[in-house]
Amino acid sequence: MYRVLLAMVAALAALCVAARVERIAVLGRPVPLESAAAATDVAFVALAWAVVVRAAAFRGAAGRLAAAVGFGALALSIASAVVAAHYALHTGSPLSFAVVAYAVPRLAEVADIVRTGVDPLLAVHLLLAAVAGFVVARRSPRPVAFASRRRTGLVATASLGFLGPLLLAGVRPLPLELLPSPAADRAPGPGTVPWRYAPAAVTRPAPEDAPDIVVYVLESTRADLVRPYGPPEAASVTPYLSSLADEAVVVDRAYAVVPHTSKALVALLCGVPPHPETAVVEAARLSVPCLPRLLASAGYRTAFFQSAHGAFEDRRSLVARMGFEHIVTQEDLDAERFSQVGYVAMDERALVDPVSEWIAGARADGAPVFAVVLSSVPHHPYEPPDPLPPGVALGSEVAYAAAVHHVDRAFAAVDRQVATGGARDTVRIFVADHGEAFGEHGLRQHDAVPYEEVLRVPLLFVGPPSRLGRPRRVAGLRSQLDLAPTILSLSGVETTGTWPGRDLLAEPPHARLVSWCWFADTCGAVVAGWHKWVLRGDAPDVRYDLGTDPLEGAGRPIPTTTSRRRWAEVRAWQAESRRIHEASPPLPATLPAPPPRRRRPPPQCMAACVADDDPDTPGLQPRCSAHLVTRHGERIEVPPCTRDGGPPPGADHCFAPRTDAALPPHCARRGYNMAVTFGSRVPAPPGATFDVSCRLASPEACRGAP
């Protein structure tokens, strides 16, 4: 048993060394920083050795018990070392107690994410550990080879007494980073914040000429991949978005509050910082009247579309509590035509028809439209449906750039239809939930990255100058919190209340902004002018001058007193956010039932001679009937679709005439004056067809029709 335990110590040592070497090679982590961390690994392995030797000093039942305890502890340490090493290699961040505490209750949701993180390095780690353990077991002496059991016990006891408190005090190597971090205790209590919040209520509904407003939320899209922010070659990755820059109001320095999609949606659409809890508690309890709820009460039609799973982080519940009346998630998209990619995303082209059709239908009702469209493909693990086309300039992250390019093409298809065909002005807004990191500062992905590559987001407003003014660049510090008050101002809806954000098209910039990581106690950032303080629990806190060092390459360590003051600012924002979310009872929310899965063909064009059944009413008013014809010739009447595009209660299928502004462009180009769309709750019977009959105009009117 002694040799087995000693072999396990050797395996643990090999894992720690391998993990440090790979972090230096893969993530580009500074060698001095990793060397210092490796010293704590040595201390931990020495502590494990002391446990083994101390166990070997006991005889009989006590010895067997000590050996069993030592075996279990070492097995747990080896397992945690493997998991922590691979988590660190994929994210650049240590696997903390907060991460584990969040993941354990959500194993089903996390399972797919874990599967994408299994790579060949895992086999290398395990093989290295096995070889090291075997060699040590073969070469190690028996415990009697030591001078005496008593002396061995004294040495081990001294090692435990010296190393144990040192490790528990916060010097934790890779395996022991699973202990709760003391970083949360390093700053004093919360102070004050430079803003106030009071819940809003609508006092004046949308005016008659209120514009349609469409917000495109770009998942994990760095600002430097869009031409106004990045180098000229960025335009090849995002050609459509970059082409809009010359006619857009471009916000130069917009920052995320929390770099995590669900939390960013709260900041963008509710106008308040998200709850500091890691869990998306807003999906179950939201007491803030968010932008969709306010606009809906002012007369807007509201809808939310995303290509990701609606069940992921309970997103469907979150946006329903925000007040969206129409919600479409991956479960509602056409899975037969479009493939799922990664563990959460779907081909973004699946959104084109649902978004375009809903907006066309809502516009036909005469109400102004507020829609939010969220992409998903650029999310880890970066599996785009299409490769990058030839000639696209990019860096080393080809798959990620291809994913961003895919979204640019899909959103271009949506936006070209959104921008035309409406009787109202249309304002389109492009904003990212956060960026993405690829080792620029030794970190990957976004949840625990307080640097510019993640916190700084693209933000562009595109629309008529009568609404936005002339195309220009908006300077100064701006926040995702500014979007809600800006949209309210654009809509003409008047409300009571006070917002943390500002109308960024009319008001001056912020003097200071605060951001924090998804695991709130792990890292944060404070920005004031061109100065930025980056606060990290696993590295020294530093200050950057973004005016001369925009890539944050040469930060200066800050004194402990300054660090405590900056952490106090972060804690103050978090405390105020918690107060806002918990001060009032949750608003009532009727979660809409999932809409029927879309199993519908493209809109079918009808002849150009469809008659207008009510000439006194503006627009074409057709008189049509539809039937489902089974393969046996049975004709089953099909009712018209409801306003949300689905079959009415008790029906499995429906049809919807589309005319005037709702007429699909390909039908209009061919000279038709009407199209028809079918919606189904269940698949049609095998061999069945749909038949539509409409009253036609006079033969003279039909002459020459296609």
Short mmCIF file of N, CA and C in Angstrom, two decimals, residues 490-648:
data_model
loop_
_atom_site.label_atom_id
_atom_site.label_comp_id
_atom_site.label_asym_id
_atom_site.label_seq_id
_atom_site.Cartn_x
_atom_site.Cartn_y
_atom_site.Cartn_z
N LEU A 490 -35.58 57.03 -28.74
CA LEU A 490 -35.82 56.89 -30.17
C LEU A 490 -37.29 56.56 -30.46
N SER A 491 -37.91 55.77 -29.58
CA SER A 491 -39.29 55.34 -29.80
C SER A 491 -40.30 56.46 -29.58
N GLY A 492 -39.93 57.48 -28.83
CA GLY A 492 -40.87 58.53 -28.49
C GLY A 492 -41.75 58.19 -27.31
N VAL A 493 -41.54 57.01 -26.70
CA VAL A 493 -42.30 56.60 -25.52
C VAL A 493 -41.75 57.34 -24.31
N GLU A 494 -42.62 57.97 -23.54
CA GLU A 494 -42.19 58.69 -22.35
C GLU A 494 -42.48 57.86 -21.11
N THR A 495 -41.52 57.87 -20.18
CA THR A 495 -41.65 57.08 -18.96
C THR A 495 -41.21 57.90 -17.76
N THR A 496 -41.64 57.43 -16.60
CA THR A 496 -41.09 57.94 -15.35
C THR A 496 -39.84 57.11 -15.04
N GLY A 497 -39.24 57.35 -13.88
CA GLY A 497 -38.12 56.53 -13.45
C GLY A 497 -36.77 57.14 -13.77
N THR A 498 -35.75 56.51 -13.24
CA THR A 498 -34.37 56.94 -13.43
C THR A 498 -33.54 55.73 -13.83
N TRP A 499 -32.67 55.92 -14.82
CA TRP A 499 -31.88 54.82 -15.35
C TRP A 499 -30.40 54.99 -14.97
N PRO A 500 -29.67 53.88 -14.75
CA PRO A 500 -28.22 53.98 -14.58
C PRO A 500 -27.52 54.43 -15.86
N GLY A 501 -28.13 54.07 -17.01
CA GLY A 501 -27.55 54.46 -18.29
C GLY A 501 -28.04 55.80 -18.77
N ARG A 502 -27.55 56.19 -19.95
CA ARG A 502 -27.87 57.49 -20.52
C ARG A 502 -28.23 57.34 -21.99
N ASP A 503 -28.97 58.30 -22.51
CA ASP A 503 -29.23 58.36 -23.94
C ASP A 503 -27.91 58.69 -24.62
N LEU A 504 -27.29 57.69 -25.21
CA LEU A 504 -25.94 57.92 -25.72
C LEU A 504 -25.91 58.73 -27.01
N LEU A 505 -27.08 59.01 -27.58
CA LEU A 505 -27.13 59.88 -28.75
C LEU A 505 -27.31 61.35 -28.38
N ALA A 506 -27.62 61.61 -27.10
CA ALA A 506 -27.91 62.99 -26.72
C ALA A 506 -27.22 63.43 -25.44
N GLU A 507 -26.78 62.52 -24.60
CA GLU A 507 -26.22 62.87 -23.31
C GLU A 507 -24.71 62.64 -23.27
N PRO A 508 -24.01 63.29 -22.35
CA PRO A 508 -22.55 63.13 -22.27
C PRO A 508 -22.16 61.74 -21.79
N PRO A 509 -20.91 61.36 -22.01
CA PRO A 509 -20.48 60.00 -21.62
C PRO A 509 -20.34 59.86 -20.11
N HIS A 510 -20.10 58.63 -19.68
CA HIS A 510 -19.87 58.34 -18.27
C HIS A 510 -18.45 58.76 -17.88
N ALA A 511 -18.29 59.14 -16.63
CA ALA A 511 -16.95 59.43 -16.12
C ALA A 511 -16.23 58.14 -15.73
N ARG A 512 -16.99 57.15 -15.20
CA ARG A 512 -16.41 55.87 -14.78
C ARG A 512 -17.39 54.76 -15.11
N LEU A 513 -16.85 53.60 -15.43
CA LEU A 513 -17.65 52.41 -15.64
C LEU A 513 -17.04 51.25 -14.88
N VAL A 514 -17.89 50.34 -14.47
CA VAL A 514 -17.45 49.16 -13.72
C VAL A 514 -17.98 47.91 -14.42
N SER A 515 -17.15 46.90 -14.52
CA SER A 515 -17.55 45.60 -15.04
C SER A 515 -17.04 44.53 -14.08
N TRP A 516 -17.69 43.38 -14.10
CA TRP A 516 -17.17 42.25 -13.32
C TRP A 516 -17.41 40.97 -14.09
N CYS A 517 -16.69 39.93 -13.70
CA CYS A 517 -16.76 38.66 -14.40
C CYS A 517 -18.00 37.88 -13.97
N TRP A 518 -18.34 36.88 -14.78
CA TRP A 518 -19.55 36.09 -14.50
C TRP A 518 -19.48 35.49 -13.10
N PHE A 519 -18.34 34.92 -12.74
CA PHE A 519 -18.11 34.51 -11.36
C PHE A 519 -17.60 35.76 -10.64
N ALA A 520 -18.52 36.43 -9.97
CA ALA A 520 -18.34 37.84 -9.61
C ALA A 520 -17.12 38.10 -8.74
N ASP A 521 -16.70 37.13 -7.94
CA ASP A 521 -15.59 37.37 -7.02
C ASP A 521 -14.23 37.06 -7.63
N THR A 522 -14.20 36.67 -8.90
CA THR A 522 -12.93 36.26 -9.48
C THR A 522 -12.19 37.41 -10.15
N CYS A 523 -12.91 38.33 -10.79
CA CYS A 523 -12.22 39.41 -11.47
C CYS A 523 -13.19 40.54 -11.80
N GLY A 524 -12.63 41.68 -12.15
CA GLY A 524 -13.43 42.84 -12.49
C GLY A 524 -12.58 43.90 -13.15
N ALA A 525 -13.20 45.01 -13.49
CA ALA A 525 -12.47 46.11 -14.13
C ALA A 525 -13.17 47.42 -13.82
N VAL A 526 -12.37 48.47 -13.69
CA VAL A 526 -12.87 49.83 -13.53
C VAL A 526 -12.21 50.68 -14.60
N VAL A 527 -13.01 51.45 -15.35
CA VAL A 527 -12.48 52.31 -16.41
C VAL A 527 -12.87 53.75 -16.09
N ALA A 528 -11.88 54.64 -16.13
CA ALA A 528 -12.11 56.07 -15.93
C ALA A 528 -11.28 56.81 -16.98
N GLY A 529 -11.97 57.44 -17.94
CA GLY A 529 -11.23 58.07 -19.03
C GLY A 529 -10.45 57.01 -19.80
N TRP A 530 -9.14 57.24 -19.92
CA TRP A 530 -8.28 56.26 -20.59
C TRP A 530 -7.56 55.35 -19.62
N HIS A 531 -7.85 55.50 -18.33
CA HIS A 531 -7.23 54.63 -17.34
C HIS A 531 -8.13 53.43 -17.06
N LYS A 532 -7.53 52.27 -16.95
CA LYS A 532 -8.30 51.06 -16.68
C LYS A 532 -7.56 50.23 -15.65
N TRP A 533 -8.30 49.84 -14.61
CA TRP A 533 -7.76 48.96 -13.58
C TRP A 533 -8.34 47.56 -13.78
N VAL A 534 -7.48 46.60 -13.97
CA VAL A 534 -7.89 45.20 -14.14
C VAL A 534 -7.64 44.47 -12.83
N LEU A 535 -8.69 43.88 -12.29
CA LEU A 535 -8.64 43.24 -10.98
C LEU A 535 -8.82 41.75 -11.16
N ARG A 536 -7.85 40.98 -10.69
CA ARG A 536 -7.90 39.52 -10.86
C ARG A 536 -7.54 38.84 -9.54
N GLY A 537 -8.23 37.75 -9.26
CA GLY A 537 -7.94 37.01 -8.05
C GLY A 537 -6.76 36.09 -8.18
N ASP A 538 -6.37 35.74 -9.45
CA ASP A 538 -5.27 34.79 -9.65
C ASP A 538 -4.02 35.45 -10.20
N ALA A 539 -3.95 36.78 -10.19
CA ALA A 539 -2.79 37.51 -10.69
C ALA A 539 -2.80 38.89 -10.06
N PRO A 540 -1.67 39.60 -10.10
CA PRO A 540 -1.64 40.95 -9.51
C PRO A 540 -2.62 41.89 -10.20
N ASP A 541 -3.21 42.80 -9.44
CA ASP A 541 -4.08 43.84 -10.00
C ASP A 541 -3.20 44.90 -10.64
N VAL A 542 -3.60 45.36 -11.85
CA VAL A 542 -2.75 46.28 -12.60
C VAL A 542 -3.58 47.42 -13.16
N ARG A 543 -2.88 48.49 -13.57
CA ARG A 543 -3.50 49.64 -14.23
C ARG A 543 -2.90 49.79 -15.62
N TYR A 544 -3.78 50.08 -16.60
CA TYR A 544 -3.35 50.30 -17.97
C TYR A 544 -3.73 51.71 -18.41
N ASP A 545 -2.92 52.28 -19.29
CA ASP A 545 -3.25 53.53 -19.96
C ASP A 545 -3.70 53.16 -21.37
N LEU A 546 -5.02 53.12 -21.59
CA LEU A 546 -5.55 52.67 -22.88
C LEU A 546 -5.26 53.66 -23.99
N GLY A 547 -4.95 54.91 -23.64
CA GLY A 547 -4.62 55.88 -24.67
C GLY A 547 -3.33 55.54 -25.38
N THR A 548 -2.36 55.05 -24.65
CA THR A 548 -1.06 54.70 -25.24
C THR A 548 -0.87 53.20 -25.35
N ASP A 549 -1.70 52.42 -24.69
CA ASP A 549 -1.55 50.97 -24.67
C ASP A 549 -2.93 50.31 -24.83
N PRO A 550 -3.55 50.47 -26.01
CA PRO A 550 -4.93 49.98 -26.18
C PRO A 550 -5.06 48.47 -26.09
N LEU A 551 -3.95 47.73 -26.31
CA LEU A 551 -4.01 46.27 -26.25
C LEU A 551 -3.65 45.74 -24.87
N GLU A 552 -3.45 46.64 -23.92
CA GLU A 552 -3.15 46.25 -22.53
C GLU A 552 -1.95 45.31 -22.45
N GLY A 553 -0.86 45.78 -23.03
CA GLY A 553 0.34 44.95 -23.04
C GLY A 553 1.33 45.29 -21.95
N ALA A 554 1.21 46.47 -21.33
CA ALA A 554 2.21 46.90 -20.35
C ALA A 554 1.52 47.53 -19.15
N GLY A 555 0.91 46.71 -18.34
CA GLY A 555 0.24 47.22 -17.15
C GLY A 555 1.19 47.43 -16.00
N ARG A 556 0.81 48.35 -15.12
CA ARG A 556 1.62 48.61 -13.92
C ARG A 556 0.91 48.05 -12.70
N PRO A 557 1.59 47.24 -11.89
CA PRO A 557 0.97 46.76 -10.65
C PRO A 557 0.57 47.95 -9.78
N ILE A 558 -0.54 47.83 -9.10
CA ILE A 558 -1.05 48.93 -8.28
C ILE A 558 -0.87 48.58 -6.80
N PRO A 559 -0.73 49.58 -5.95
CA PRO A 559 -0.58 49.32 -4.51
C PRO A 559 -1.83 48.64 -3.93
N THR A 560 -1.64 48.01 -2.81
CA THR A 560 -2.75 47.31 -2.16
C THR A 560 -3.89 48.24 -1.82
N THR A 561 -3.57 49.45 -1.38
CA THR A 561 -4.65 50.39 -1.03
C THR A 561 -5.49 50.76 -2.27
N THR A 562 -4.83 50.97 -3.40
CA THR A 562 -5.56 51.26 -4.63
C THR A 562 -6.40 50.07 -5.05
N SER A 563 -5.83 48.89 -4.93
CA SER A 563 -6.56 47.67 -5.28
C SER A 563 -7.82 47.54 -4.45
N ARG A 564 -7.72 47.83 -3.17
CA ARG A 564 -8.89 47.72 -2.29
C ARG A 564 -9.96 48.75 -2.66
N ARG A 565 -9.53 49.94 -3.06
CA ARG A 565 -10.51 50.96 -3.46
C ARG A 565 -11.23 50.56 -4.74
N ARG A 566 -10.48 50.01 -5.70
CA ARG A 566 -11.12 49.60 -6.96
C ARG A 566 -12.07 48.42 -6.72
N TRP A 567 -11.64 47.47 -5.90
CA TRP A 567 -12.54 46.35 -5.57
C TRP A 567 -13.78 46.88 -4.85
N ALA A 568 -13.62 47.91 -4.05
CA ALA A 568 -14.77 48.48 -3.35
C ALA A 568 -15.77 49.07 -4.35
N GLU A 569 -15.28 49.67 -5.42
CA GLU A 569 -16.19 50.17 -6.46
C GLU A 569 -16.98 49.04 -7.09
N VAL A 570 -16.29 47.95 -7.40
CA VAL A 570 -16.98 46.80 -7.99
C VAL A 570 -18.03 46.26 -7.03
N ARG A 571 -17.66 46.12 -5.75
CA ARG A 571 -18.61 45.61 -4.75
C ARG A 571 -19.81 46.55 -4.60
N ALA A 572 -19.56 47.87 -4.73
CA ALA A 572 -20.67 48.82 -4.60
C ALA A 572 -21.67 48.63 -5.73
N TRP A 573 -21.19 48.47 -6.95
CA TRP A 573 -22.09 48.23 -8.08
C TRP A 573 -22.85 46.92 -7.88
N GLN A 574 -22.14 45.90 -7.43
CA GLN A 574 -22.81 44.61 -7.22
C GLN A 574 -23.86 44.71 -6.13
N ALA A 575 -23.55 45.41 -5.05
CA ALA A 575 -24.51 45.54 -3.96
C ALA A 575 -25.75 46.32 -4.40
N GLU A 576 -25.55 47.39 -5.18
CA GLU A 576 -26.69 48.15 -5.66
C GLU A 576 -27.52 47.33 -6.64
N SER A 577 -26.85 46.56 -7.47
CA SER A 577 -27.57 45.69 -8.40
C SER A 577 -28.40 44.66 -7.64
N ARG A 578 -27.82 44.07 -6.63
CA ARG A 578 -28.56 43.10 -5.81
C ARG A 578 -29.78 43.77 -5.16
N ARG A 579 -29.59 44.99 -4.67
CA ARG A 579 -30.70 45.69 -4.03
C ARG A 579 -31.83 45.94 -5.03
N ILE A 580 -31.48 46.36 -6.25
CA ILE A 580 -32.49 46.64 -7.28
C ILE A 580 -33.30 45.38 -7.58
N HIS A 581 -32.61 44.27 -7.74
CA HIS A 581 -33.29 43.04 -8.14
C HIS A 581 -34.09 42.41 -7.01
N GLU A 582 -33.74 42.72 -5.77
CA GLU A 582 -34.40 42.06 -4.65
C GLU A 582 -35.30 42.99 -3.84
N ALA A 583 -35.31 44.28 -4.16
CA ALA A 583 -36.08 45.22 -3.36
C ALA A 583 -37.58 45.11 -3.60
N SER A 584 -37.97 44.76 -4.80
CA SER A 584 -39.39 44.71 -5.16
C SER A 584 -39.81 43.28 -5.45
N PRO A 585 -41.08 42.98 -5.27
CA PRO A 585 -41.55 41.64 -5.63
C PRO A 585 -41.44 41.44 -7.13
N PRO A 586 -41.29 40.20 -7.57
CA PRO A 586 -41.18 39.95 -9.01
C PRO A 586 -42.44 40.37 -9.75
N LEU A 587 -42.25 40.89 -10.94
CA LEU A 587 -43.38 41.28 -11.76
C LEU A 587 -44.12 40.04 -12.26
N PRO A 588 -45.44 40.13 -12.39
CA PRO A 588 -46.16 38.96 -12.90
C PRO A 588 -45.73 38.66 -14.33
N ALA A 589 -45.61 37.39 -14.61
CA ALA A 589 -45.19 36.98 -15.94
C ALA A 589 -46.00 35.77 -16.37
N THR A 590 -46.65 35.88 -17.48
CA THR A 590 -47.33 34.74 -18.08
C THR A 590 -46.42 34.19 -19.16
N LEU A 591 -45.82 33.06 -18.87
CA LEU A 591 -44.88 32.49 -19.83
C LEU A 591 -45.66 31.94 -21.01
N PRO A 592 -45.42 32.44 -22.21
CA PRO A 592 -46.16 31.95 -23.37
C PRO A 592 -45.81 30.51 -23.67
N ALA A 593 -46.79 29.76 -24.14
CA ALA A 593 -46.53 28.39 -24.54
C ALA A 593 -45.60 28.40 -25.76
N PRO A 594 -44.74 27.41 -25.86
CA PRO A 594 -43.85 27.36 -27.03
C PRO A 594 -44.67 27.36 -28.31
N PRO A 595 -44.32 28.19 -29.28
CA PRO A 595 -45.06 28.18 -30.54
C PRO A 595 -44.88 26.86 -31.26
N PRO A 596 -45.79 26.53 -32.15
CA PRO A 596 -45.66 25.25 -32.85
C PRO A 596 -44.37 25.20 -33.66
N ARG A 597 -43.78 24.01 -33.72
CA ARG A 597 -42.57 23.85 -34.53
C ARG A 597 -42.90 24.17 -35.98
N ARG A 598 -42.02 24.91 -36.61
CA ARG A 598 -42.29 25.35 -37.97
C ARG A 598 -42.01 24.22 -38.95
N ARG A 599 -43.06 23.72 -39.51
CA ARG A 599 -42.93 22.75 -40.59
C ARG A 599 -43.69 23.32 -41.79
N ARG A 600 -43.16 24.37 -42.36
CA ARG A 600 -43.89 25.05 -43.43
C ARG A 600 -42.98 25.24 -44.64
N PRO A 601 -43.53 25.10 -45.84
CA PRO A 601 -42.74 25.36 -47.03
C PRO A 601 -42.55 26.86 -47.21
N PRO A 602 -41.70 27.28 -48.12
CA PRO A 602 -41.57 28.71 -48.40
C PRO A 602 -42.91 29.27 -48.88
N PRO A 603 -43.15 30.58 -48.72
CA PRO A 603 -44.40 31.16 -49.20
C PRO A 603 -44.62 30.87 -50.69
N GLN A 604 -45.83 30.45 -51.01
CA GLN A 604 -46.16 30.12 -52.39
C GLN A 604 -46.84 31.32 -53.06
N CYS A 605 -46.32 31.75 -54.20
CA CYS A 605 -46.89 32.90 -54.90
C CYS A 605 -48.21 32.51 -55.55
N MET A 606 -49.19 33.41 -55.45
CA MET A 606 -50.48 33.23 -56.11
C MET A 606 -50.54 34.12 -57.36
N ALA A 607 -51.49 33.85 -58.24
CA ALA A 607 -51.59 34.59 -59.50
C ALA A 607 -51.80 36.08 -59.25
N ALA A 608 -51.34 36.89 -60.20
CA ALA A 608 -51.42 38.34 -60.05
C ALA A 608 -52.84 38.86 -60.19
N CYS A 609 -53.79 37.98 -60.54
CA CYS A 609 -55.15 38.46 -60.73
C CYS A 609 -56.06 38.12 -59.55
N VAL A 610 -55.51 37.91 -58.35
CA VAL A 610 -56.35 37.71 -57.17
C VAL A 610 -57.14 38.99 -56.94
N ALA A 611 -58.44 38.84 -56.73
CA ALA A 611 -59.31 40.01 -56.64
C ALA A 611 -59.26 40.65 -55.26
N ASP A 612 -59.50 41.94 -55.24
CA ASP A 612 -59.61 42.70 -53.99
C ASP A 612 -61.07 42.61 -53.54
N ASP A 613 -61.31 41.91 -52.44
CA ASP A 613 -62.68 41.68 -52.00
C ASP A 613 -63.29 42.90 -51.32
N ASP A 614 -62.47 43.88 -50.95
CA ASP A 614 -62.99 45.08 -50.28
C ASP A 614 -62.23 46.29 -50.80
N PRO A 615 -62.60 46.80 -51.96
CA PRO A 615 -61.84 47.91 -52.56
C PRO A 615 -61.81 49.16 -51.70
N ASP A 616 -62.77 49.32 -50.78
CA ASP A 616 -62.80 50.54 -49.97
C ASP A 616 -61.78 50.52 -48.84
N THR A 617 -61.18 49.35 -48.57
CA THR A 617 -60.16 49.22 -47.51
C THR A 617 -58.78 49.25 -48.14
N PRO A 618 -57.87 50.04 -47.57
CA PRO A 618 -56.52 50.09 -48.15
C PRO A 618 -55.89 48.70 -48.22
N GLY A 619 -55.15 48.46 -49.31
CA GLY A 619 -54.47 47.19 -49.47
C GLY A 619 -55.38 46.13 -50.08
N LEU A 620 -54.76 45.06 -50.52
CA LEU A 620 -55.49 43.95 -51.13
C LEU A 620 -56.16 43.11 -50.04
N GLN A 621 -57.46 42.90 -50.17
CA GLN A 621 -58.23 42.08 -49.23
C GLN A 621 -58.76 40.85 -49.99
N PRO A 622 -58.02 39.75 -50.01
CA PRO A 622 -58.45 38.60 -50.81
C PRO A 622 -59.52 37.78 -50.07
N ARG A 623 -60.29 37.03 -50.86
CA ARG A 623 -61.23 36.07 -50.29
C ARG A 623 -60.72 34.68 -50.70
N CYS A 624 -60.20 33.95 -49.73
CA CYS A 624 -59.56 32.67 -50.02
C CYS A 624 -60.04 31.60 -49.05
N SER A 625 -59.95 30.37 -49.49
CA SER A 625 -60.20 29.21 -48.63
C SER A 625 -59.11 28.19 -48.90
N ALA A 626 -58.83 27.36 -47.90
CA ALA A 626 -57.76 26.38 -48.03
C ALA A 626 -58.24 25.03 -47.52
N HIS A 627 -57.71 23.98 -48.13
CA HIS A 627 -58.04 22.61 -47.73
C HIS A 627 -56.78 21.77 -47.74
N LEU A 628 -56.72 20.81 -46.83
CA LEU A 628 -55.71 19.77 -46.87
C LEU A 628 -56.33 18.57 -47.60
N VAL A 629 -55.70 18.14 -48.67
CA VAL A 629 -56.22 17.05 -49.49
C VAL A 629 -55.40 15.80 -49.23
N THR A 630 -56.02 14.79 -48.64
CA THR A 630 -55.30 13.55 -48.34
C THR A 630 -55.07 12.77 -49.62
N ARG A 631 -54.24 11.75 -49.56
CA ARG A 631 -53.95 10.95 -50.74
C ARG A 631 -55.16 10.14 -51.19
N HIS A 632 -56.18 10.04 -50.32
CA HIS A 632 -57.42 9.35 -50.69
C HIS A 632 -58.46 10.31 -51.25
N GLY A 633 -58.09 11.59 -51.39
CA GLY A 633 -59.00 12.56 -51.96
C GLY A 633 -59.88 13.27 -50.96
N GLU A 634 -59.76 12.98 -49.68
CA GLU A 634 -60.57 13.66 -48.66
C GLU A 634 -60.09 15.10 -48.52
N ARG A 635 -61.01 16.04 -48.45
CA ARG A 635 -60.68 17.46 -48.31
C ARG A 635 -61.04 17.93 -46.90
N ILE A 636 -60.04 18.41 -46.18
CA ILE A 636 -60.23 18.88 -44.80
C ILE A 636 -59.98 20.38 -44.80
N GLU A 637 -60.95 21.15 -44.35
CA GLU A 637 -60.82 22.60 -44.36
C GLU A 637 -59.71 23.05 -43.42
N VAL A 638 -58.92 24.00 -43.88
CA VAL A 638 -57.81 24.56 -43.11
C VAL A 638 -58.16 25.99 -42.73
N PRO A 639 -58.16 26.36 -41.44
CA PRO A 639 -58.52 27.71 -41.03
C PRO A 639 -57.38 28.70 -41.22
N PRO A 640 -57.67 29.99 -41.19
CA PRO A 640 -56.59 30.99 -41.22
C PRO A 640 -55.72 30.91 -39.97
N CYS A 641 -54.47 31.32 -40.09
CA CYS A 641 -53.55 31.34 -38.96
C CYS A 641 -53.92 32.46 -37.99
N THR A 642 -53.52 32.31 -36.76
CA THR A 642 -53.69 33.37 -35.77
C THR A 642 -52.64 34.45 -35.99
N ARG A 643 -52.69 35.49 -35.19
CA ARG A 643 -51.75 36.62 -35.36
C ARG A 643 -50.31 36.22 -35.18
N ASP A 644 -50.04 35.19 -34.33
CA ASP A 644 -48.65 34.78 -34.12
C ASP A 644 -48.17 33.79 -35.17
N GLY A 645 -48.98 33.53 -36.18
CA GLY A 645 -48.57 32.68 -37.28
C GLY A 645 -48.83 31.20 -37.10
N GLY A 646 -49.46 30.79 -35.99
CA GLY A 646 -49.72 29.38 -35.73
C GLY A 646 -51.18 29.02 -35.92
N PRO A 647 -51.47 27.71 -35.91
CA PRO A 647 -52.86 27.27 -36.05
C PRO A 647 -53.69 27.70 -34.84
N PRO A 648 -54.98 27.96 -35.04
CA PRO A 648 -55.84 28.30 -33.90
C PRO A 648 -56.08 27.07 -33.04
#
